[in-house]
Short mmCIF file of C-alpha atoms in Angstrom, two decimals:
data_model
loop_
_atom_site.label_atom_id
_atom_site.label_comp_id
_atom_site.label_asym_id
_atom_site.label_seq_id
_atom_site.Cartn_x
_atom_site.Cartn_y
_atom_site.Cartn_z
CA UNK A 874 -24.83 8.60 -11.12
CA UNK A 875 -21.73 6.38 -9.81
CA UNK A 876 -22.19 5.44 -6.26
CA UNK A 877 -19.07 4.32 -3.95
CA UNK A 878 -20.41 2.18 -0.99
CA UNK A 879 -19.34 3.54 2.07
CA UNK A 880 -19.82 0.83 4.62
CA UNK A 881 -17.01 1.89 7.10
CA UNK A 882 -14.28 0.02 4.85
CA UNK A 883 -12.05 2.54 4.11
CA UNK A 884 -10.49 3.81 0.94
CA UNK A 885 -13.05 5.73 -0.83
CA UNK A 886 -11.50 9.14 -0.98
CA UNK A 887 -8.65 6.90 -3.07
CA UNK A 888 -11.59 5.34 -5.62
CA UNK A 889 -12.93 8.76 -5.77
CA UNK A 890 -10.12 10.60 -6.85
CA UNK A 891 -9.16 8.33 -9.44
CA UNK A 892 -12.64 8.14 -11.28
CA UNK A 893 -12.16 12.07 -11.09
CA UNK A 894 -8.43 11.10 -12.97
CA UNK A 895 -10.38 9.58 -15.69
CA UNK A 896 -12.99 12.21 -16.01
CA UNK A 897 -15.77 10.68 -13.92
CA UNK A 898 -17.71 12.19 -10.89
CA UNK A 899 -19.01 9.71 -8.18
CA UNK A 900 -20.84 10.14 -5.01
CA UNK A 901 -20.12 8.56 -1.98
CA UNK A 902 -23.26 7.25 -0.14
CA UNK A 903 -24.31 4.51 2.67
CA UNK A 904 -28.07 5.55 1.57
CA UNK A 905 -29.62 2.67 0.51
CA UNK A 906 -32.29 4.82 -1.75
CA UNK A 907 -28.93 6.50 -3.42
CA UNK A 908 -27.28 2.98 -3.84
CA UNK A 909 -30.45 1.64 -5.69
CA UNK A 910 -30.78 4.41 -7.92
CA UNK A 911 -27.13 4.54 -8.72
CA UNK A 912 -26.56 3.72 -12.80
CA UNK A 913 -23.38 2.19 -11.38
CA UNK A 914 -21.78 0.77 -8.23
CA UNK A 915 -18.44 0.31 -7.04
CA UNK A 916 -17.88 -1.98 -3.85
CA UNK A 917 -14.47 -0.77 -2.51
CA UNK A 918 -12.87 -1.93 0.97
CA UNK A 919 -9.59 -2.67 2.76
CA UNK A 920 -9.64 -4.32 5.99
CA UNK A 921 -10.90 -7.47 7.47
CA UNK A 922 -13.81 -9.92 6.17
CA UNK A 923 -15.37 -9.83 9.85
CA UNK A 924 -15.67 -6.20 10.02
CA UNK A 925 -16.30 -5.57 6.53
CA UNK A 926 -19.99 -7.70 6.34
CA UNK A 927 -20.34 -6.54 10.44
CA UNK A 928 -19.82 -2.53 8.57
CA UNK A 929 -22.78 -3.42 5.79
CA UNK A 930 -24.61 -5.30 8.73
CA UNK A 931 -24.64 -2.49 11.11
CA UNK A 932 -25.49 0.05 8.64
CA UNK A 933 -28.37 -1.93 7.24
CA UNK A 934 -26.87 -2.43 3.61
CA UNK A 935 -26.49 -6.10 2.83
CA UNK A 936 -29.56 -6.35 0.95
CA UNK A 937 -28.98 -2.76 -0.75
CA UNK A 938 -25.58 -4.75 -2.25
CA UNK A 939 -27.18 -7.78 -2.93
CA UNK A 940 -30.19 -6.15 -4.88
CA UNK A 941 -28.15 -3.71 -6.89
CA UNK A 942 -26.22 -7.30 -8.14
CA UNK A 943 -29.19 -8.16 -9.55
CA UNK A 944 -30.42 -5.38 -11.45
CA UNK A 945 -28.16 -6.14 -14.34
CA UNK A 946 -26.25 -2.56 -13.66
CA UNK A 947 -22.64 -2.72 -13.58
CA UNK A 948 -21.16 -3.33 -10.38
CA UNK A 949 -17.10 -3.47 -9.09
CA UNK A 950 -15.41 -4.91 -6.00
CA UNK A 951 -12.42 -4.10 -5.55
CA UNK A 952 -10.36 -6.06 -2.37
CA UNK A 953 -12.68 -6.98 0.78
CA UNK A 954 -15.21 -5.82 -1.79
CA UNK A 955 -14.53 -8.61 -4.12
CA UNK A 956 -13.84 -10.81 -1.35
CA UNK A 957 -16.94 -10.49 0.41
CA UNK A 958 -18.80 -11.41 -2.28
CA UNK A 959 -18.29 -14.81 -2.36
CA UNK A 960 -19.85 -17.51 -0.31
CA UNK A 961 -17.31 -17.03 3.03
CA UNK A 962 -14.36 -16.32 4.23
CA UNK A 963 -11.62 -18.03 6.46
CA UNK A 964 -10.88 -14.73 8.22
CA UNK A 965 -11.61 -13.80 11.70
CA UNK A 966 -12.75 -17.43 12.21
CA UNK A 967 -14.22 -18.22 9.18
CA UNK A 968 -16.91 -15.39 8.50
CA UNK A 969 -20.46 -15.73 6.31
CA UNK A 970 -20.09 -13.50 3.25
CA UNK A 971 -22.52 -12.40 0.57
CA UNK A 972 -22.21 -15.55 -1.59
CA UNK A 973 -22.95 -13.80 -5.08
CA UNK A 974 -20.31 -15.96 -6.48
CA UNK A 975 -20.43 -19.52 -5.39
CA UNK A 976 -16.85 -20.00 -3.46
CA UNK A 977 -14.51 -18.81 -0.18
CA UNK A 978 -11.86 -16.97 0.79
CA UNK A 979 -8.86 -19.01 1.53
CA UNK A 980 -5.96 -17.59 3.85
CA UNK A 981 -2.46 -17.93 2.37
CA UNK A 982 -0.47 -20.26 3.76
CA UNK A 983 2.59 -18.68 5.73
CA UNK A 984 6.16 -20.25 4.25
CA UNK A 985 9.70 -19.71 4.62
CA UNK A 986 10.65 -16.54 2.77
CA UNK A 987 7.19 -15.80 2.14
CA UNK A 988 6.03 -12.49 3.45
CA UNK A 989 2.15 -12.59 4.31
CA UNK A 990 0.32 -9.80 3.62
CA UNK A 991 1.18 -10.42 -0.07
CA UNK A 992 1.62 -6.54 -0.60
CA UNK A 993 2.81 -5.05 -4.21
CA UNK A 994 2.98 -4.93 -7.84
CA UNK A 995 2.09 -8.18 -9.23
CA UNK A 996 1.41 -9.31 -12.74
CA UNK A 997 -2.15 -10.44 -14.00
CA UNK A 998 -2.26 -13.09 -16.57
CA UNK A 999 -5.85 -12.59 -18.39
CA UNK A 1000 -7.18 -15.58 -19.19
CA UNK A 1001 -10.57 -14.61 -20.94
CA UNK A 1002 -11.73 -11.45 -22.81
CA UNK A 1003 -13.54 -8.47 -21.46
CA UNK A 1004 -14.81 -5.07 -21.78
CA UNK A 1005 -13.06 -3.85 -18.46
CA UNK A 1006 -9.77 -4.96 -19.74
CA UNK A 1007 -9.89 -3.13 -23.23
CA UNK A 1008 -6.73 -1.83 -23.82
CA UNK A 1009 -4.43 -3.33 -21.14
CA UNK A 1010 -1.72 -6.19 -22.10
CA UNK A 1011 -1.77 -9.02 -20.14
CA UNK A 1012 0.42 -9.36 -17.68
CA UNK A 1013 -0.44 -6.05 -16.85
CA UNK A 1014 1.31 -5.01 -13.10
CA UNK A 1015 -1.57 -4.21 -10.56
CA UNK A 1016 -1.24 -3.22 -6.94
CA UNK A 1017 -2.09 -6.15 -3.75
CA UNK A 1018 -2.35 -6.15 -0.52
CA UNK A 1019 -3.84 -8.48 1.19
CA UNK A 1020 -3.26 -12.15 3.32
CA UNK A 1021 -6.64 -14.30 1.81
CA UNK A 1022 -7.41 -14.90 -1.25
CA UNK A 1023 -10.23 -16.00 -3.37
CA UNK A 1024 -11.34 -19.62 -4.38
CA UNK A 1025 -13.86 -19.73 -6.84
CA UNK A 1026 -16.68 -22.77 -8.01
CA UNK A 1027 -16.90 -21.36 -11.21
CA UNK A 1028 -14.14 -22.40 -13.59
CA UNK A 1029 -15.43 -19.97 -16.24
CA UNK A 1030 -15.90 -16.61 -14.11
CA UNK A 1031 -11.69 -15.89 -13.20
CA UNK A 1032 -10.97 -13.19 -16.48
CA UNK A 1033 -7.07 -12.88 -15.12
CA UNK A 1034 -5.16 -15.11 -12.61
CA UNK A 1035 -1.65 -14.13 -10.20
CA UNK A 1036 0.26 -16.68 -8.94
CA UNK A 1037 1.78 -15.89 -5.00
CA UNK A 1038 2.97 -18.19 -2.35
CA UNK A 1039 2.33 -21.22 -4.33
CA UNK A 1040 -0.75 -20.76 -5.58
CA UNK A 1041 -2.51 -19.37 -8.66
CA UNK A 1042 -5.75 -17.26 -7.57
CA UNK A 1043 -8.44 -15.17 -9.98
CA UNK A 1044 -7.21 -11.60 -9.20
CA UNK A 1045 -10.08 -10.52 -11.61
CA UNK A 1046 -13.18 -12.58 -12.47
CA UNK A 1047 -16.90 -11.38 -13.31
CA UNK A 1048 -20.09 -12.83 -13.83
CA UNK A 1049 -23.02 -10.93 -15.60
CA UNK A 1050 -23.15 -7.51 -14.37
CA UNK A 1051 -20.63 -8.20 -11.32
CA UNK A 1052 -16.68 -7.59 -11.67
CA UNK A 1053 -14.30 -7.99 -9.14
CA UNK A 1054 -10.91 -7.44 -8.52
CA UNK A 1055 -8.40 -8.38 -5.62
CA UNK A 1056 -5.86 -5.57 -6.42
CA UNK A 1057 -6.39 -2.09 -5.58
CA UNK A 1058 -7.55 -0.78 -9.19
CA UNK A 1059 -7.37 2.58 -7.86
CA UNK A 1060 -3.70 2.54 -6.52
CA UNK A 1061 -2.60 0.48 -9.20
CA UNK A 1062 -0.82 3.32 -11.64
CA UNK A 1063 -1.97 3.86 -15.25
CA UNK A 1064 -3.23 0.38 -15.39
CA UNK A 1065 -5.52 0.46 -13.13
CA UNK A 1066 -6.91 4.13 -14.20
CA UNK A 1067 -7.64 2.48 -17.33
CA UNK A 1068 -9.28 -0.45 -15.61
CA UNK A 1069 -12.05 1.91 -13.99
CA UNK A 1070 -11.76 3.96 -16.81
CA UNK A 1071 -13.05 0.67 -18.88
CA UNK A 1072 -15.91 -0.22 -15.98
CA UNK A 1073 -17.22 3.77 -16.22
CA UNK A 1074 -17.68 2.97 -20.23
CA UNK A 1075 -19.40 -0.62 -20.06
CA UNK A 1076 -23.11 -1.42 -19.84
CA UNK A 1077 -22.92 -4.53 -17.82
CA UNK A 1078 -23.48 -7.17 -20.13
CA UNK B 716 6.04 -12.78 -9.97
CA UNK B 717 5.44 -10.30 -6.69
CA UNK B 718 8.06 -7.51 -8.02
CA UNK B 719 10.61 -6.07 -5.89
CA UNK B 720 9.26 -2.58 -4.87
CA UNK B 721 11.30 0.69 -5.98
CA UNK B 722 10.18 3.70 -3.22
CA UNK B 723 11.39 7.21 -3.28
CA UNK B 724 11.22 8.87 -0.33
CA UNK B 725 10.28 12.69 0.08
CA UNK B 726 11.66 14.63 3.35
CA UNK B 727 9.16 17.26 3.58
CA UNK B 728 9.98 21.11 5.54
CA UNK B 729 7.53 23.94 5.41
CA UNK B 730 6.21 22.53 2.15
CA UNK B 731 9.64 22.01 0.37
CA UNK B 732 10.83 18.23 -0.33
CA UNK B 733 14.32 18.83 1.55
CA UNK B 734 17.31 16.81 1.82
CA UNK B 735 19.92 16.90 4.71
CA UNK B 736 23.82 18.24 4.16
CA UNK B 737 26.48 17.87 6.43
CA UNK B 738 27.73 20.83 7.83
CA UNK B 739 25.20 23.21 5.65
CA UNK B 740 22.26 22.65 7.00
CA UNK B 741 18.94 22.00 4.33
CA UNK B 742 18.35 22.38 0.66
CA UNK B 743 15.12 22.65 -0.85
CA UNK B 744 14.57 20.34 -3.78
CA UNK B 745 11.27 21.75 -4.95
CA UNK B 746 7.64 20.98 -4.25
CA UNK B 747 6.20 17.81 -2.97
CA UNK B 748 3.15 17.32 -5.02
CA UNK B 749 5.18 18.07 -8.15
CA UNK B 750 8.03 16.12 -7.74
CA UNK B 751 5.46 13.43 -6.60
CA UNK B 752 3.99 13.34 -9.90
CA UNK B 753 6.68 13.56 -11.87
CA UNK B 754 7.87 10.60 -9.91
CA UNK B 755 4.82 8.86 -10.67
CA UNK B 756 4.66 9.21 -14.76
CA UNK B 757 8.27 7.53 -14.30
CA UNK B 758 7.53 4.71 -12.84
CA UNK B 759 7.35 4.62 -8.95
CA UNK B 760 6.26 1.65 -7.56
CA UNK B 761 5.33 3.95 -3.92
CA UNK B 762 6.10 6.93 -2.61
CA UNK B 763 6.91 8.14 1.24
CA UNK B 764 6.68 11.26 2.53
CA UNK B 765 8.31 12.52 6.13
CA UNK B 766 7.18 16.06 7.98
CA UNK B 767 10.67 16.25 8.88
CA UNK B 768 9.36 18.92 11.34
CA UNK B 769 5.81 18.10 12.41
CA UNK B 770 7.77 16.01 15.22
CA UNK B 771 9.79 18.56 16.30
CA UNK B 772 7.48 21.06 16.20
CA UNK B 773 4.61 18.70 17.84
CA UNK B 774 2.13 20.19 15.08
CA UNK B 775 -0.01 17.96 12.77
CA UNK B 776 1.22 16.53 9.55
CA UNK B 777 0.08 18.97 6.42
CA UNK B 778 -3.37 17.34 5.36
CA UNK B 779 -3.37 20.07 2.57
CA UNK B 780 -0.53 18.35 1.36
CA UNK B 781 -1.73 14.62 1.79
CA UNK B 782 -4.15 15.75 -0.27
CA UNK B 783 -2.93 17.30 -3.30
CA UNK B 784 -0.48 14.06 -3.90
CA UNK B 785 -4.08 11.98 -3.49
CA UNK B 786 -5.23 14.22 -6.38
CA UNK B 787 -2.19 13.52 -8.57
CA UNK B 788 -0.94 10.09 -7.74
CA UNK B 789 -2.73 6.98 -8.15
CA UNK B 790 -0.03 4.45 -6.42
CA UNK B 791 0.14 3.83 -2.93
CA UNK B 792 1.90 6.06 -0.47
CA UNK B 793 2.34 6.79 3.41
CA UNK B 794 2.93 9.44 5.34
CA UNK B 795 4.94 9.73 8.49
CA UNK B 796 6.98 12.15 11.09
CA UNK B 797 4.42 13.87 13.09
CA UNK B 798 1.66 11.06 13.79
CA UNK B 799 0.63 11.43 17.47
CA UNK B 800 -2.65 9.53 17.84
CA UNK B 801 -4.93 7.33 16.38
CA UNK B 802 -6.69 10.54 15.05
CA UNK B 803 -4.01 11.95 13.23
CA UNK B 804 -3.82 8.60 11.45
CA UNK B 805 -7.76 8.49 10.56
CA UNK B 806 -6.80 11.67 8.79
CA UNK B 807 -4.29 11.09 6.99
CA UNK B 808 -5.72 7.54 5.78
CA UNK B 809 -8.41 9.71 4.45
CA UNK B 810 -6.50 12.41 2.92
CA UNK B 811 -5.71 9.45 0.83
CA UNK B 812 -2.44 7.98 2.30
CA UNK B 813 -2.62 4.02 1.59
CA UNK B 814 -0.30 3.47 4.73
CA UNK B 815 0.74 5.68 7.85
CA UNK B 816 4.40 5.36 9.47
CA UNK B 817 5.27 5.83 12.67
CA UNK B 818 8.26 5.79 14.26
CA UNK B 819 9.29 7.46 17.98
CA UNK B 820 5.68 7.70 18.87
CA UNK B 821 6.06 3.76 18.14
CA UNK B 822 8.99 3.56 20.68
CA UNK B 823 7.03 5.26 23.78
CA UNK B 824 3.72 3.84 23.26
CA UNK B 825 4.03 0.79 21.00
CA UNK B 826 -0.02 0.49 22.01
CA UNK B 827 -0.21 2.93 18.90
CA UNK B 828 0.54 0.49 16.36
CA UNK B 829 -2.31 -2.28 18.04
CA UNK B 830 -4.94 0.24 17.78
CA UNK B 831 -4.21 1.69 14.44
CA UNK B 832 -3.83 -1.84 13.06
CA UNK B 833 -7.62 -2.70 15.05
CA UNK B 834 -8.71 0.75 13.08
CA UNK B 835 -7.31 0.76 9.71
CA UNK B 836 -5.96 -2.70 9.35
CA UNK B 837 -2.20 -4.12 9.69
CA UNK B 838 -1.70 -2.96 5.83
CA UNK B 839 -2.01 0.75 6.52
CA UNK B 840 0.48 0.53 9.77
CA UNK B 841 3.93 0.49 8.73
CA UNK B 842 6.84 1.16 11.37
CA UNK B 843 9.22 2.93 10.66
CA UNK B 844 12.22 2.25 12.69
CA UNK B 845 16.15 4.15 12.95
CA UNK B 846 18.52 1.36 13.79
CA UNK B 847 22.39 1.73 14.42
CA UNK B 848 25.45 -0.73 14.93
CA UNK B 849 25.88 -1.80 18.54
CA UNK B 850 29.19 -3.72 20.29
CA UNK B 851 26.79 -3.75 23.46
CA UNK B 852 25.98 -7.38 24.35
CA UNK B 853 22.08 -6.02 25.88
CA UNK B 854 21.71 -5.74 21.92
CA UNK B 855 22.02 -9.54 20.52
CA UNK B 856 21.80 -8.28 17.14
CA UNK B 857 24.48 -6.48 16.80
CA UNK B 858 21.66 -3.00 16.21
CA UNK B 859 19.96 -0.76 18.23
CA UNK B 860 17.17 1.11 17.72
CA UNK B 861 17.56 5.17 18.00
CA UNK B 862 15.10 8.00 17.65
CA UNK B 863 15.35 11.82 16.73
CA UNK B 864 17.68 10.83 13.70
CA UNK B 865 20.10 8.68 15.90
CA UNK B 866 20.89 11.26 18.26
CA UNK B 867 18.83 9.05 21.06
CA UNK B 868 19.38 5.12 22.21
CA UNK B 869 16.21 3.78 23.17
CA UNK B 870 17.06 0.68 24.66
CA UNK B 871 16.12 -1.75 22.54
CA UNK B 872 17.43 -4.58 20.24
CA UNK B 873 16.48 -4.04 16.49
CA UNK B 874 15.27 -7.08 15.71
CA UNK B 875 13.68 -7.80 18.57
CA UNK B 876 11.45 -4.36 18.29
CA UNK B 877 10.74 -5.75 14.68
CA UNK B 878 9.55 -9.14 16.20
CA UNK B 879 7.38 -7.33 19.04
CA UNK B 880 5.85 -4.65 16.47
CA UNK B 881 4.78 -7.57 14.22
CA UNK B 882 3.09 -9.58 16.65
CA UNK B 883 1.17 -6.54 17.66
CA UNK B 884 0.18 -5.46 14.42
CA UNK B 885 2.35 -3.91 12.13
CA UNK B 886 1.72 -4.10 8.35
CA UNK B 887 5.38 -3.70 7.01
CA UNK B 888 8.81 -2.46 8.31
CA UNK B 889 10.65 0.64 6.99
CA UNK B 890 13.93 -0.07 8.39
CA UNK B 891 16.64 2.81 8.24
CA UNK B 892 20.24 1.98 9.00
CA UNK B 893 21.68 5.29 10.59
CA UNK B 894 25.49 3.94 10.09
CA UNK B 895 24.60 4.20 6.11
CA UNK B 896 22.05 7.20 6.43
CA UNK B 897 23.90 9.83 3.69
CA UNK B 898 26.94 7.87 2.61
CA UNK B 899 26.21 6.61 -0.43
CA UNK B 900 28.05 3.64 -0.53
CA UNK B 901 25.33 0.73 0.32
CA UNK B 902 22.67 -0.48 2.56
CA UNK B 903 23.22 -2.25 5.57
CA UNK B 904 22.96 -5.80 4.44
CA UNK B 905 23.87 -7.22 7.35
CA UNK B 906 21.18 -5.49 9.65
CA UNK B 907 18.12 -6.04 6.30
CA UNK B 908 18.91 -9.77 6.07
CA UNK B 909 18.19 -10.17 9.76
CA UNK B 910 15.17 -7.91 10.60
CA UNK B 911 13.87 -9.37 7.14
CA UNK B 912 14.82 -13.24 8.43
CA UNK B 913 13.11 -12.67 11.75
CA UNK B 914 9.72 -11.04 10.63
CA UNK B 915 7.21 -12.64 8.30
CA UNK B 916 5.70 -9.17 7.01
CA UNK B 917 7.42 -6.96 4.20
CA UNK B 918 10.74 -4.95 5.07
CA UNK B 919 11.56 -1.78 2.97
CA UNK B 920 15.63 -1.19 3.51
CA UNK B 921 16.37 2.63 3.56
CA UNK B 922 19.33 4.20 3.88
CA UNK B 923 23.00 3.92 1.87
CA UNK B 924 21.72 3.99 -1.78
CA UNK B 925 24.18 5.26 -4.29
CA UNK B 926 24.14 3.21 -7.23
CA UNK B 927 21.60 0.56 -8.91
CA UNK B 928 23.78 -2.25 -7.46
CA UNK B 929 23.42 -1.19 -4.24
CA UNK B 930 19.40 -1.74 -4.84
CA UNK B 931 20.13 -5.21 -6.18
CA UNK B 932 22.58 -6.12 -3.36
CA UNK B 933 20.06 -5.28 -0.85
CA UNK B 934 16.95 -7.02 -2.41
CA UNK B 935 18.64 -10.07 -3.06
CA UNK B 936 21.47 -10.84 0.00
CA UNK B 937 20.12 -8.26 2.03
CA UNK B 938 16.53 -10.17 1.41
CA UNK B 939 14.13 -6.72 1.39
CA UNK B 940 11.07 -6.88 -0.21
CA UNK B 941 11.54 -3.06 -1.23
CA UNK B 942 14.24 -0.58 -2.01
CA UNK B 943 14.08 2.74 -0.83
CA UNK B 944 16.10 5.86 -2.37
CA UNK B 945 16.40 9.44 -2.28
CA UNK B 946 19.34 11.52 -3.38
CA UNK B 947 19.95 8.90 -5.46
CA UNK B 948 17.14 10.52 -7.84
CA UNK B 949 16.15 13.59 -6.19
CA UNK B 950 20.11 14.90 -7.50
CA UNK B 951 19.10 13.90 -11.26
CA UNK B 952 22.10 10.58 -11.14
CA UNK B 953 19.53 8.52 -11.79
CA UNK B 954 15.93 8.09 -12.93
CA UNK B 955 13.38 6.36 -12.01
CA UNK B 956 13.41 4.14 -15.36
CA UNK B 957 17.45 3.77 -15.07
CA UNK B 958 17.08 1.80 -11.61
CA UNK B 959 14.65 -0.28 -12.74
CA UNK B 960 15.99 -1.35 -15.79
CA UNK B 961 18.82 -1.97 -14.45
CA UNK B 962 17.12 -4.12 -12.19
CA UNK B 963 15.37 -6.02 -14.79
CA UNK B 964 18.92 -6.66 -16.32
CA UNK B 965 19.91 -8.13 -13.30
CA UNK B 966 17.16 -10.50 -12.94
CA UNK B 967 14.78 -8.98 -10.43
CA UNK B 968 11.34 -9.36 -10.97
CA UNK B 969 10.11 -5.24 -11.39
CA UNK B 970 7.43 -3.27 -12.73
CA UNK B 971 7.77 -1.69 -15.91
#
């Protein structure tokens, strides 16, 4: 079975109705028995860091999350998702996050001209190999919205980079069993139906 | 490259997508959640839809609706006309809607926009806002801002009511020039460069489109961040893939 967290982040009737585009069923659960048992997990979230680990916090999941990453199933984060699972984050006054990936959350830095959230179709330069992005060109468009971004330790995890108000930021990276993407995979067109499409197929490794 | 957004926007009656003509009342165009995915396999970068009566009528938006697009798009879109409360907004979010717009109810209780954005986050807020050429030195912009499809002043500058509704949490700006509303020959650039200048969030211009160039003129002198149309393709002059490759010719960064 394919779990969606729901943690009080948002967006899950979105991530559920685009598996059910590509032919897969998924429950949505805040069980922690149901998240442990699920074959696969997808992380989802819009919204702020803060409220987003307080949501997981408050509903007694953060150790749910964290043990499912190390069961060698495959598991997705997708936006505060992704975020969240790195060390911390900058927002609401710098906030403690899972650290599954070694790294932070950086907040954009506002310029002239530059419009903070950065919110749209962007391009995704892939920059290593892998199963979730069979089948999709890089430079593939994907769908963003959001005003931090990540900041990774490890130079080899990033598998696709986006450059945005001067800087160039992993928009996809993965380690093991753990993806994670900044854009919205399942608002993201044809491209990003693929992308899920691709998770739903691989075995984690 | 962030690409320059192309949004179609669906006026929505009774079910119908409907479009406005002077002195004959409505047409019916055909059904949303068709026409939405049609839209979609072209190419749409987002879609919006209005309950062009829901206000009016001070009934809910059509969930059933919200939730048949969810089913067949997978890009973002919002849904506005018709929000009253915060609650109406949690349902729509979850009817799948990425973003909610809100407009009048913005106007007389700009508290709306604060709590939504606390709720759902500034991304899912948009406001949606009628604006319309002024001599009237109260408005130093030279544009007011109007409800009920210009019929009513409400007093305030249009940039300024961009600046406020920023600071207290909106996501975007959907910015609607009333003077250009129907005539087919532009978008305000005038009023887009400056509510786009003064904000530091994204600002869809709506309202003029005839022609491809008019697109280009208003995402590159006019400064949006997103083009909104809707005769323009509803009417069959253009598709979606026409716009945008005329877009690309011109040098704009778009999705493909």
């Amino acid at each position: 079975m394919i779990v969606i967290v729901d943690y009080n982040a948002g967006n899950l009737t979105s991530v559920q109705l685009a598996l059910r585009a590509v032919g897969v069923e998924a429950v949505i659960s805040r069980d922690p028995a149901v998240i442990a048992d699920a074959e696969r997990l997808i992380f989802p979230g819009v919204g702020a860091a803060g409220s987003a680990m307080e949501g997981l916090r408050d509903l007694g999941l953060t150790q749910a999350v964290i043990d499912f990453t190390q069961t060698g199933k495959p598991f997705l984060g997708i936006c505060i998702g992704c975020q969240i699972l790195l060390g911390s984050s900058e927002e609401d006054g710098g906030t403690a996050c899972l650290g599954i990936f070694p790294g932070r959350v950086a907040a954009f830095t506002p310029a002239p001209g530059v419009k903070i959230p950065h919110m749209g179709w962007n391009a995704v330069r892939f920059t290593r190999d892998h199963a979730v992005l069979q089948g999709l060109p890089t430079g593939s468009h994907f769908y963003f919205v959001h005003g931090y971004y990540p900041q990774l330790d490890d130079p080899t995890s990033p598998l696709g980079v986006t450059d945005y108000a001067g800087v160039t930021f992993p928009a996809i990276y993965a380690r093991g069993n753990v993806v994670a993407c900044q854009f919205h995979a399942e608002k993201s067109g044809e491209a990003g139906l693929r992308l899920l499409k691709n998770f739903c197929a691989w075995d984690g490794t | 490259m962030l690409t320059k957004r192309l949004i179609i926007c669906l006026d929505v009656r009774n079910r119908k997508v409907t479009k406005g003509v002077k002195f004959a009342g409505n047409v019916d165009l055909g059904d949303p959640v068709q026409m939405a995915a049609q839209y979609y396999r072209d190419g749409v970068d987002e879609l919006v839809f209005y309950d062009i009566m829901a206000s009016a009528e001070n009934r809910p938006i059509d969930i059933g609706m919200v939730r048949d697009v969810a089913r067949e798009v997978f890009i973002p879109f919002s849904v506005g006309g018709g929000i009253r409360n915060l609650e109406d907004m949690r349902e729509v979010l979850l009817a799948g809607a990425e973003k909610v717009s809100v407009n009048s109810l913005a106007v007389r209780n700009p508290g709306i926009i604060r709590d939504g954005a606390r709720a759902f986050g500034n991304q899912c807020v948009v406001l949606g806002m009628d604006a319309r050429r002024s001599a009237d030195p109260k408005y130093p912009s030279g544009y007011e801002v109007v409800i009920q499809g210009g019929r009513t002043p409400v007093g305030k500058d249009a940039v300024a009511w961009a600046i406020e509704a920023e600071k207290i949490g909106a996501g975007e700006i959907c910015l609607n020039s009333i003077d250009a509303d129907g005539t087919k020959v532009g978008y305000d650039l005038e009023l887009t460069r400056k509510v786009s200048e003064a904000v530091g969030i994204p600002v869809i211009a709506s309202g003029g489109a005839g022609t491809p160039q008019h697109l280009m003129d208003v995402l590159t002198v006019g400064k949006a961040d997103a083009a909104l149309v809707a005769s323009m393709v509803h009417y069959g002059t253009y598709t979606v893939g026409a716009i945008k490759s005329e877009m690309a010719k011109a040098g704009l960064p778009v999705r493909i």
